[in-house]
């Protein structure tokens, strides 16, 4: 090989890959919204970037969780990541509470986030309205912990659904504020928000986001729902009194189904409109249900296999915690030093 070629190969090898961080709360069984809005993009970016994907259990306790269910959902969320194709060999997969630096950096960053900024977060307003008996301080400072999650790993890019955009902007503000005072410390992260599927809506109330903690089980499709259940939920999906499948303002239910169908088939809205020209909503709903059910089937099969092997899942957790912990410690030490904390050797 010529020297030029060797140098070029070396350059490619040495080129630092950009880093991705994202996470999902184990606050229920993951939904189609989590899959389309987050996990599919995790997968898309997985080869091209250095990726850390976290199960954010510390975030989940901002809303009361039943301990046994939180534990089960934590295993399940990790198993879903792997079943969806995120391999632990190529990505760092870990549980947030296994890396103590998240909580430590969160305290520090809380001193650089303003009360007014946190008060403006719409998720806090929504969640406190839905949990009026438990408006705890963790719910209020949730975005600070999220900023710590991201900044700890010097992430360049954060794949999220549109509902997390405001939190991500706050993470950027905190990073810029800290960097402005202490000099370059944190990478200021960019969001990666999909154009189609950035906000999958409830099937029962299509003006509301599909959420895994929805008390109406017909509102969401869980990634692990059985085929019959998935098809039934789509057949029952709330639409409108029109009968033409077309993407238009005011047709929230149909628009939502079209964006789900488009995410699974890769078809544009125009193509979907042509495919269902002259057909009614019933045919369309069945087609969406069957497509989603077929698309999720291999994930469910692999998930079931993984859940019988807890020791494998625990070995992934352990490896991920060690890998993430090393990176996190580097940033935390840098921050503590800049702040003037005394570091013991
Ligand atoms: N409906 C959605 N459409 C598109 N993206 C979505 N995400 C969640 N719901 C949708 C994205 O999934 C990632 C993980 O979200 P999370 O579980 O950490 O928190 P969340 O946004 O509060 O999700 P849920 O399902 O609504 O959880 P609960 O019910 O516990 O509050 C994020 O990237 C999010 O954008």
Short mmCIF file of N, CA and C in Angstrom, two decimals, residues 173-325:
data_model
loop_
_atom_site.label_atom_id
_atom_site.label_comp_id
_atom_site.label_asym_id
_atom_site.label_seq_id
_atom_site.Cartn_x
_atom_site.Cartn_y
_atom_site.Cartn_z
N UNK A 173 -28.60 25.62 27.17
CA UNK A 173 -28.45 26.88 27.91
C UNK A 173 -27.53 26.69 29.12
N UNK A 174 -27.73 25.59 29.84
CA UNK A 174 -26.91 25.33 31.03
C UNK A 174 -25.44 25.13 30.61
N UNK A 175 -25.24 24.37 29.53
CA UNK A 175 -23.87 24.12 29.06
C UNK A 175 -23.20 25.44 28.66
N UNK A 176 -23.93 26.27 27.94
CA UNK A 176 -23.35 27.54 27.48
C UNK A 176 -23.07 28.45 28.68
N UNK A 177 -23.97 28.44 29.65
CA UNK A 177 -23.78 29.28 30.84
C UNK A 177 -22.53 28.83 31.60
N UNK A 178 -22.40 27.54 31.79
CA UNK A 178 -21.24 27.00 32.52
C UNK A 178 -19.95 27.30 31.75
N UNK A 179 -19.98 27.03 30.45
CA UNK A 179 -18.79 27.29 29.62
C UNK A 179 -18.42 28.77 29.66
N UNK A 180 -19.44 29.63 29.68
CA UNK A 180 -19.21 31.09 29.71
C UNK A 180 -18.49 31.50 30.99
N UNK A 181 -18.79 30.85 32.09
CA UNK A 181 -18.17 31.22 33.37
C UNK A 181 -16.79 30.58 33.54
N UNK A 182 -16.69 29.29 33.18
CA UNK A 182 -15.48 28.52 33.53
C UNK A 182 -14.60 28.17 32.32
N UNK A 183 -15.00 28.59 31.14
CA UNK A 183 -14.25 28.19 29.94
C UNK A 183 -14.79 26.86 29.44
N UNK A 184 -14.34 26.48 28.23
CA UNK A 184 -14.90 25.28 27.58
C UNK A 184 -14.87 24.05 28.48
N UNK A 185 -16.03 23.58 28.82
CA UNK A 185 -16.13 22.40 29.69
C UNK A 185 -17.01 21.36 29.03
N UNK A 186 -18.17 21.82 28.53
CA UNK A 186 -19.15 20.88 27.97
C UNK A 186 -19.30 21.09 26.47
N UNK A 187 -19.52 20.00 25.76
CA UNK A 187 -19.97 20.10 24.37
C UNK A 187 -21.43 20.56 24.43
N UNK A 188 -21.78 21.53 23.59
CA UNK A 188 -23.18 21.99 23.55
C UNK A 188 -23.93 21.08 22.56
N UNK A 189 -24.87 20.27 23.06
CA UNK A 189 -25.46 19.23 22.21
C UNK A 189 -26.55 19.74 21.26
N UNK A 190 -26.66 19.07 20.12
CA UNK A 190 -27.77 19.35 19.20
C UNK A 190 -28.82 18.26 19.33
N UNK A 191 -30.06 18.60 19.02
CA UNK A 191 -31.13 17.60 19.03
C UNK A 191 -31.18 16.89 17.70
N UNK A 192 -31.70 15.69 17.69
CA UNK A 192 -31.97 14.97 16.44
C UNK A 192 -33.42 14.54 16.54
N UNK A 193 -34.27 15.27 15.85
CA UNK A 193 -35.71 15.04 15.98
C UNK A 193 -36.25 14.59 14.62
N UNK A 194 -36.88 13.40 14.56
CA UNK A 194 -37.33 12.90 13.25
C UNK A 194 -38.43 13.78 12.67
N UNK A 195 -38.45 13.91 11.33
CA UNK A 195 -39.52 14.73 10.74
C UNK A 195 -40.86 14.02 10.81
N UNK A 196 -40.84 12.74 10.42
CA UNK A 196 -42.08 11.96 10.53
C UNK A 196 -42.00 11.18 11.83
N UNK A 197 -43.03 11.31 12.66
CA UNK A 197 -43.07 10.51 13.89
C UNK A 197 -42.46 11.19 15.08
N UNK A 198 -42.24 12.51 14.98
CA UNK A 198 -41.64 13.22 16.12
C UNK A 198 -42.61 13.26 17.31
N UNK A 199 -43.91 13.10 17.02
CA UNK A 199 -44.88 13.07 18.10
C UNK A 199 -46.04 12.17 17.68
N UNK A 200 -45.99 10.95 18.13
CA UNK A 200 -47.07 10.01 17.85
C UNK A 200 -48.17 10.29 18.88
N UNK A 201 -49.39 10.39 18.37
CA UNK A 201 -50.49 10.79 19.26
C UNK A 201 -51.26 9.57 19.77
N UNK A 202 -52.00 9.80 20.85
CA UNK A 202 -52.84 8.75 21.43
C UNK A 202 -53.85 8.28 20.39
N UNK A 203 -54.13 6.98 20.35
CA UNK A 203 -55.14 6.47 19.40
C UNK A 203 -56.55 6.81 19.88
N UNK A 204 -56.68 7.04 21.19
CA UNK A 204 -58.01 7.33 21.75
C UNK A 204 -58.31 8.83 21.76
N UNK A 205 -57.25 9.63 21.95
CA UNK A 205 -57.40 11.10 21.97
C UNK A 205 -56.29 11.68 21.12
N UNK A 206 -56.51 11.77 19.80
CA UNK A 206 -55.39 12.11 18.91
C UNK A 206 -54.83 13.53 19.03
N UNK A 207 -55.33 14.32 19.99
CA UNK A 207 -54.68 15.62 20.20
C UNK A 207 -53.69 15.53 21.36
N UNK A 208 -53.59 14.35 21.96
CA UNK A 208 -52.73 14.12 23.12
C UNK A 208 -51.60 13.17 22.74
N UNK A 209 -50.41 13.39 23.28
CA UNK A 209 -49.26 12.52 22.97
C UNK A 209 -49.51 11.08 23.43
N UNK A 210 -49.07 10.11 22.64
CA UNK A 210 -49.15 8.71 23.09
C UNK A 210 -48.12 8.54 24.21
N UNK A 211 -48.57 8.06 25.37
CA UNK A 211 -47.69 7.91 26.53
C UNK A 211 -47.83 6.55 27.16
N UNK A 212 -46.69 6.02 27.65
CA UNK A 212 -46.75 4.68 28.25
C UNK A 212 -47.46 4.69 29.60
N UNK A 213 -47.58 5.87 30.23
CA UNK A 213 -48.26 5.89 31.53
C UNK A 213 -49.74 6.29 31.39
N UNK A 214 -50.24 6.32 30.15
CA UNK A 214 -51.67 6.63 29.94
C UNK A 214 -52.53 5.58 30.65
N UNK A 215 -53.55 6.02 31.37
CA UNK A 215 -54.40 5.06 32.08
C UNK A 215 -55.37 4.38 31.11
N UNK A 216 -55.56 4.97 29.94
CA UNK A 216 -56.42 4.34 28.92
C UNK A 216 -55.55 3.45 28.01
N UNK A 217 -55.64 2.14 28.20
CA UNK A 217 -54.78 1.22 27.42
C UNK A 217 -55.06 1.28 25.92
N UNK A 218 -56.23 1.78 25.53
CA UNK A 218 -56.53 1.89 24.10
C UNK A 218 -55.87 3.10 23.46
N UNK A 219 -55.30 3.96 24.32
CA UNK A 219 -54.64 5.16 23.79
C UNK A 219 -53.27 4.84 23.21
N UNK A 220 -52.62 3.81 23.75
CA UNK A 220 -51.27 3.52 23.27
C UNK A 220 -51.15 2.08 22.77
N UNK A 221 -50.19 1.89 21.87
CA UNK A 221 -49.82 0.53 21.45
C UNK A 221 -48.48 0.26 22.10
N UNK A 222 -48.42 -0.78 22.92
CA UNK A 222 -47.14 -1.14 23.53
C UNK A 222 -46.35 -1.97 22.53
N UNK A 223 -45.03 -1.80 22.54
CA UNK A 223 -44.19 -2.57 21.61
C UNK A 223 -44.43 -4.06 21.80
N UNK A 224 -44.79 -4.45 23.04
CA UNK A 224 -44.96 -5.87 23.35
C UNK A 224 -46.40 -6.36 23.23
N UNK A 225 -47.32 -5.51 22.80
CA UNK A 225 -48.71 -5.96 22.63
C UNK A 225 -48.78 -7.12 21.63
N UNK A 226 -49.72 -8.03 21.87
CA UNK A 226 -49.94 -9.16 20.95
C UNK A 226 -50.55 -8.63 19.65
N UNK A 227 -50.33 -9.36 18.52
CA UNK A 227 -50.86 -8.91 17.22
C UNK A 227 -52.36 -8.57 17.25
N UNK A 228 -53.15 -9.44 17.89
CA UNK A 228 -54.61 -9.19 17.93
C UNK A 228 -54.92 -7.89 18.64
N UNK A 229 -54.19 -7.65 19.72
CA UNK A 229 -54.41 -6.42 20.51
C UNK A 229 -54.05 -5.20 19.67
N UNK A 230 -52.92 -5.30 18.97
CA UNK A 230 -52.47 -4.16 18.15
C UNK A 230 -53.53 -3.84 17.09
N UNK A 231 -53.98 -4.89 16.40
CA UNK A 231 -54.95 -4.67 15.32
C UNK A 231 -56.26 -4.11 15.89
N UNK A 232 -56.67 -4.67 17.04
CA UNK A 232 -57.92 -4.17 17.66
C UNK A 232 -57.78 -2.69 18.06
N UNK A 233 -56.64 -2.33 18.64
CA UNK A 233 -56.47 -0.93 19.05
C UNK A 233 -56.51 0.01 17.84
N UNK A 234 -55.91 -0.41 16.73
CA UNK A 234 -55.96 0.45 15.54
C UNK A 234 -57.36 0.52 14.96
N UNK A 235 -58.08 -0.62 14.99
CA UNK A 235 -59.45 -0.59 14.45
C UNK A 235 -60.33 0.36 15.25
N UNK A 236 -60.04 0.47 16.57
CA UNK A 236 -60.84 1.35 17.44
C UNK A 236 -60.34 2.80 17.45
N UNK A 237 -59.24 3.06 16.73
CA UNK A 237 -58.62 4.40 16.80
C UNK A 237 -59.65 5.48 16.44
N UNK A 238 -59.62 6.54 17.21
CA UNK A 238 -60.54 7.67 16.97
C UNK A 238 -60.09 8.43 15.73
N UNK A 239 -61.04 8.65 14.80
CA UNK A 239 -60.70 9.43 13.59
C UNK A 239 -61.69 10.59 13.46
N UNK A 240 -62.32 10.76 12.30
CA UNK A 240 -63.25 11.89 12.13
C UNK A 240 -64.41 11.44 11.25
N UNK A 241 -65.31 12.37 10.94
CA UNK A 241 -66.51 11.96 10.21
C UNK A 241 -66.31 11.94 8.69
N UNK A 242 -65.17 12.43 8.24
CA UNK A 242 -64.82 12.37 6.81
C UNK A 242 -64.56 10.89 6.47
N UNK A 243 -64.34 10.58 5.19
CA UNK A 243 -64.04 9.17 4.93
C UNK A 243 -62.86 9.01 3.98
N UNK A 244 -62.21 10.14 3.63
CA UNK A 244 -61.10 10.06 2.69
C UNK A 244 -59.78 10.07 3.46
N UNK A 245 -58.92 9.12 3.11
CA UNK A 245 -57.61 9.08 3.76
C UNK A 245 -56.72 10.16 3.14
N UNK A 246 -56.59 11.28 3.84
CA UNK A 246 -55.69 12.33 3.36
C UNK A 246 -55.17 13.10 4.57
N UNK A 247 -53.95 13.64 4.39
CA UNK A 247 -53.29 14.36 5.48
C UNK A 247 -53.76 15.81 5.41
N UNK A 248 -54.46 16.26 6.43
CA UNK A 248 -54.97 17.64 6.39
C UNK A 248 -55.18 18.16 7.81
N UNK A 249 -55.18 19.48 7.89
CA UNK A 249 -55.39 20.12 9.20
C UNK A 249 -56.74 19.70 9.78
N UNK A 250 -56.76 19.45 11.06
CA UNK A 250 -58.01 19.09 11.72
C UNK A 250 -58.31 17.59 11.69
N UNK A 251 -57.53 16.83 10.89
CA UNK A 251 -57.76 15.38 10.83
C UNK A 251 -56.69 14.68 11.69
N UNK A 252 -56.69 15.03 12.99
CA UNK A 252 -55.60 14.58 13.87
C UNK A 252 -55.46 13.06 13.89
N UNK A 253 -56.59 12.36 14.00
CA UNK A 253 -56.54 10.89 14.09
C UNK A 253 -55.94 10.29 12.83
N UNK A 254 -56.43 10.71 11.68
CA UNK A 254 -55.94 10.17 10.40
C UNK A 254 -54.48 10.59 10.17
N UNK A 255 -54.16 11.84 10.48
CA UNK A 255 -52.77 12.30 10.32
C UNK A 255 -51.83 11.41 11.14
N UNK A 256 -52.27 11.10 12.36
CA UNK A 256 -51.45 10.26 13.23
C UNK A 256 -51.26 8.87 12.62
N UNK A 257 -52.35 8.28 12.14
CA UNK A 257 -52.24 6.95 11.55
C UNK A 257 -51.36 6.98 10.30
N UNK A 258 -51.46 8.09 9.55
CA UNK A 258 -50.63 8.20 8.34
C UNK A 258 -49.16 8.30 8.72
N UNK A 259 -48.87 9.03 9.79
CA UNK A 259 -47.45 9.15 10.13
C UNK A 259 -46.91 7.83 10.67
N UNK A 260 -47.75 7.07 11.37
CA UNK A 260 -47.31 5.74 11.84
C UNK A 260 -47.07 4.81 10.64
N UNK A 261 -48.03 4.83 9.70
CA UNK A 261 -47.92 3.96 8.52
C UNK A 261 -46.69 4.35 7.69
N UNK A 262 -46.48 5.66 7.56
CA UNK A 262 -45.33 6.15 6.80
C UNK A 262 -44.02 5.71 7.47
N UNK A 263 -43.97 5.78 8.81
CA UNK A 263 -42.74 5.36 9.51
C UNK A 263 -42.43 3.90 9.27
N UNK A 264 -43.45 3.06 9.19
CA UNK A 264 -43.20 1.62 9.02
C UNK A 264 -42.97 1.22 7.57
N UNK A 265 -43.58 1.95 6.62
CA UNK A 265 -43.48 1.51 5.21
C UNK A 265 -42.51 2.37 4.41
N UNK A 266 -42.17 3.53 4.93
CA UNK A 266 -41.30 4.44 4.18
C UNK A 266 -42.07 5.19 3.10
N UNK A 267 -43.40 5.00 3.03
CA UNK A 267 -44.19 5.68 1.98
C UNK A 267 -44.46 7.13 2.37
N UNK A 268 -44.51 7.99 1.35
CA UNK A 268 -44.82 9.40 1.61
C UNK A 268 -46.33 9.53 1.82
N UNK A 269 -46.75 10.69 2.32
CA UNK A 269 -48.20 10.90 2.52
C UNK A 269 -48.95 10.83 1.19
N UNK A 270 -48.35 11.35 0.12
CA UNK A 270 -49.01 11.28 -1.20
C UNK A 270 -49.22 9.84 -1.63
N UNK A 271 -48.18 9.05 -1.42
CA UNK A 271 -48.29 7.63 -1.81
C UNK A 271 -49.37 6.92 -0.99
N UNK A 272 -49.46 7.28 0.28
CA UNK A 272 -50.48 6.63 1.13
C UNK A 272 -51.87 7.05 0.66
N UNK A 273 -52.01 8.34 0.34
CA UNK A 273 -53.31 8.82 -0.15
C UNK A 273 -53.73 8.07 -1.41
N UNK A 274 -52.76 7.86 -2.33
CA UNK A 274 -53.10 7.13 -3.57
C UNK A 274 -53.44 5.68 -3.25
N UNK A 275 -52.68 5.07 -2.36
CA UNK A 275 -52.92 3.65 -2.03
C UNK A 275 -54.34 3.42 -1.50
N UNK A 276 -54.84 4.41 -0.75
CA UNK A 276 -56.16 4.21 -0.12
C UNK A 276 -57.28 5.01 -0.79
N UNK A 277 -57.00 5.50 -2.00
CA UNK A 277 -58.02 6.24 -2.73
C UNK A 277 -59.22 5.32 -2.96
N UNK A 278 -60.40 5.81 -2.67
CA UNK A 278 -61.61 5.01 -2.89
C UNK A 278 -61.88 3.98 -1.80
N UNK A 279 -60.97 3.87 -0.86
CA UNK A 279 -61.20 2.92 0.24
C UNK A 279 -61.58 3.70 1.49
N UNK A 280 -62.23 3.04 2.43
CA UNK A 280 -62.68 3.74 3.63
C UNK A 280 -61.66 3.70 4.75
N UNK A 281 -62.01 4.35 5.86
CA UNK A 281 -61.12 4.36 7.03
C UNK A 281 -60.88 2.96 7.58
N UNK A 282 -61.93 2.10 7.48
CA UNK A 282 -61.81 0.74 8.02
C UNK A 282 -60.64 0.00 7.40
N UNK A 283 -60.54 0.05 6.05
CA UNK A 283 -59.44 -0.63 5.36
C UNK A 283 -58.10 -0.06 5.78
N UNK A 284 -58.08 1.26 5.88
CA UNK A 284 -56.83 1.92 6.24
C UNK A 284 -56.37 1.52 7.64
N UNK A 285 -57.31 1.56 8.61
CA UNK A 285 -56.96 1.22 9.99
C UNK A 285 -56.44 -0.21 10.08
N UNK A 286 -57.10 -1.12 9.35
CA UNK A 286 -56.66 -2.53 9.37
C UNK A 286 -55.25 -2.64 8.80
N UNK A 287 -55.01 -1.92 7.69
CA UNK A 287 -53.68 -1.99 7.06
C UNK A 287 -52.61 -1.46 8.02
N UNK A 288 -52.92 -0.36 8.71
CA UNK A 288 -51.92 0.20 9.65
C UNK A 288 -51.67 -0.82 10.77
N UNK A 289 -52.76 -1.37 11.33
CA UNK A 289 -52.64 -2.33 12.43
C UNK A 289 -51.80 -3.54 12.01
N UNK A 290 -52.08 -4.07 10.82
CA UNK A 290 -51.34 -5.27 10.38
C UNK A 290 -49.87 -4.94 10.12
N UNK A 291 -49.63 -3.77 9.53
CA UNK A 291 -48.24 -3.38 9.24
C UNK A 291 -47.44 -3.23 10.53
N UNK A 292 -48.05 -2.56 11.50
CA UNK A 292 -47.34 -2.35 12.78
C UNK A 292 -47.13 -3.69 13.47
N UNK A 293 -48.18 -4.50 13.49
CA UNK A 293 -48.08 -5.79 14.16
C UNK A 293 -46.98 -6.65 13.53
N UNK A 294 -46.92 -6.68 12.19
CA UNK A 294 -45.86 -7.45 11.52
C UNK A 294 -44.48 -6.88 11.82
N UNK A 295 -44.39 -5.55 11.83
CA UNK A 295 -43.11 -4.89 12.07
C UNK A 295 -42.58 -5.15 13.47
N UNK A 296 -43.49 -5.27 14.44
CA UNK A 296 -43.04 -5.44 15.84
C UNK A 296 -42.82 -6.90 16.22
N UNK A 297 -43.31 -7.81 15.37
CA UNK A 297 -43.26 -9.24 15.72
C UNK A 297 -41.85 -9.74 16.05
N UNK A 298 -40.87 -9.50 15.17
CA UNK A 298 -39.52 -10.02 15.50
C UNK A 298 -38.97 -9.43 16.80
N UNK A 299 -39.37 -8.21 17.12
CA UNK A 299 -38.88 -7.58 18.37
C UNK A 299 -39.45 -8.34 19.56
N UNK A 300 -40.75 -8.65 19.46
CA UNK A 300 -41.40 -9.34 20.58
C UNK A 300 -40.78 -10.73 20.79
N UNK A 301 -40.51 -11.42 19.69
CA UNK A 301 -39.92 -12.76 19.79
C UNK A 301 -38.56 -12.69 20.48
N UNK A 302 -37.73 -11.76 20.03
CA UNK A 302 -36.39 -11.63 20.61
C UNK A 302 -36.46 -11.16 22.06
N UNK A 303 -37.40 -10.28 22.33
CA UNK A 303 -37.59 -9.79 23.71
C UNK A 303 -37.92 -10.97 24.64
N UNK A 304 -38.84 -11.82 24.21
CA UNK A 304 -39.25 -12.96 25.05
C UNK A 304 -38.05 -13.87 25.33
N UNK A 305 -37.21 -14.04 24.33
CA UNK A 305 -36.02 -14.88 24.53
C UNK A 305 -35.08 -14.22 25.55
N UNK A 306 -34.86 -12.93 25.38
CA UNK A 306 -33.92 -12.23 26.27
C UNK A 306 -34.39 -12.23 27.72
N UNK A 307 -35.71 -12.12 27.90
CA UNK A 307 -36.24 -12.03 29.27
C UNK A 307 -36.09 -13.35 30.04
N UNK A 308 -35.78 -14.44 29.32
CA UNK A 308 -35.55 -15.70 30.04
C UNK A 308 -34.10 -15.79 30.50
N UNK A 309 -33.29 -14.80 30.11
CA UNK A 309 -31.86 -14.85 30.43
C UNK A 309 -31.45 -13.59 31.21
N UNK A 310 -31.92 -13.52 32.44
CA UNK A 310 -31.65 -12.34 33.28
C UNK A 310 -30.15 -12.15 33.50
N UNK A 311 -29.41 -13.26 33.60
CA UNK A 311 -27.98 -13.10 33.91
C UNK A 311 -27.27 -12.44 32.72
N UNK A 312 -27.75 -12.71 31.50
CA UNK A 312 -27.16 -12.02 30.35
C UNK A 312 -27.47 -10.51 30.44
N UNK A 313 -28.73 -10.19 30.76
CA UNK A 313 -29.10 -8.76 30.85
C UNK A 313 -28.28 -8.07 31.94
N UNK A 314 -28.04 -8.79 33.04
CA UNK A 314 -27.25 -8.18 34.11
C UNK A 314 -25.79 -7.99 33.68
N UNK A 315 -25.29 -8.92 32.85
CA UNK A 315 -23.90 -8.75 32.39
C UNK A 315 -23.81 -7.53 31.47
N UNK A 316 -24.86 -7.30 30.68
CA UNK A 316 -24.88 -6.10 29.82
C UNK A 316 -24.92 -4.85 30.70
N UNK A 317 -25.76 -4.88 31.74
CA UNK A 317 -25.86 -3.72 32.65
C UNK A 317 -24.49 -3.41 33.27
N UNK A 318 -23.81 -4.48 33.69
CA UNK A 318 -22.53 -4.30 34.38
C UNK A 318 -21.49 -3.71 33.43
N UNK A 319 -21.41 -4.31 32.24
CA UNK A 319 -20.44 -3.81 31.26
C UNK A 319 -20.74 -2.35 30.91
N UNK A 320 -22.03 -2.05 30.70
CA UNK A 320 -22.42 -0.69 30.34
C UNK A 320 -22.09 0.30 31.45
N UNK A 321 -22.33 -0.11 32.70
CA UNK A 321 -22.07 0.78 33.83
C UNK A 321 -20.58 1.10 33.93
N UNK A 322 -19.75 0.09 33.66
CA UNK A 322 -18.29 0.33 33.72
C UNK A 322 -17.85 1.27 32.61
N UNK A 323 -18.35 1.01 31.40
CA UNK A 323 -17.94 1.84 30.26
C UNK A 323 -18.43 3.28 30.45
N UNK A 324 -19.70 3.42 30.81
CA UNK A 324 -20.27 4.77 30.97
C UNK A 324 -19.62 5.47 32.17
N UNK A 325 -19.40 4.71 33.23
CA UNK A 325 -18.82 5.29 34.46
C UNK A 325 -17.46 5.92 34.20
#
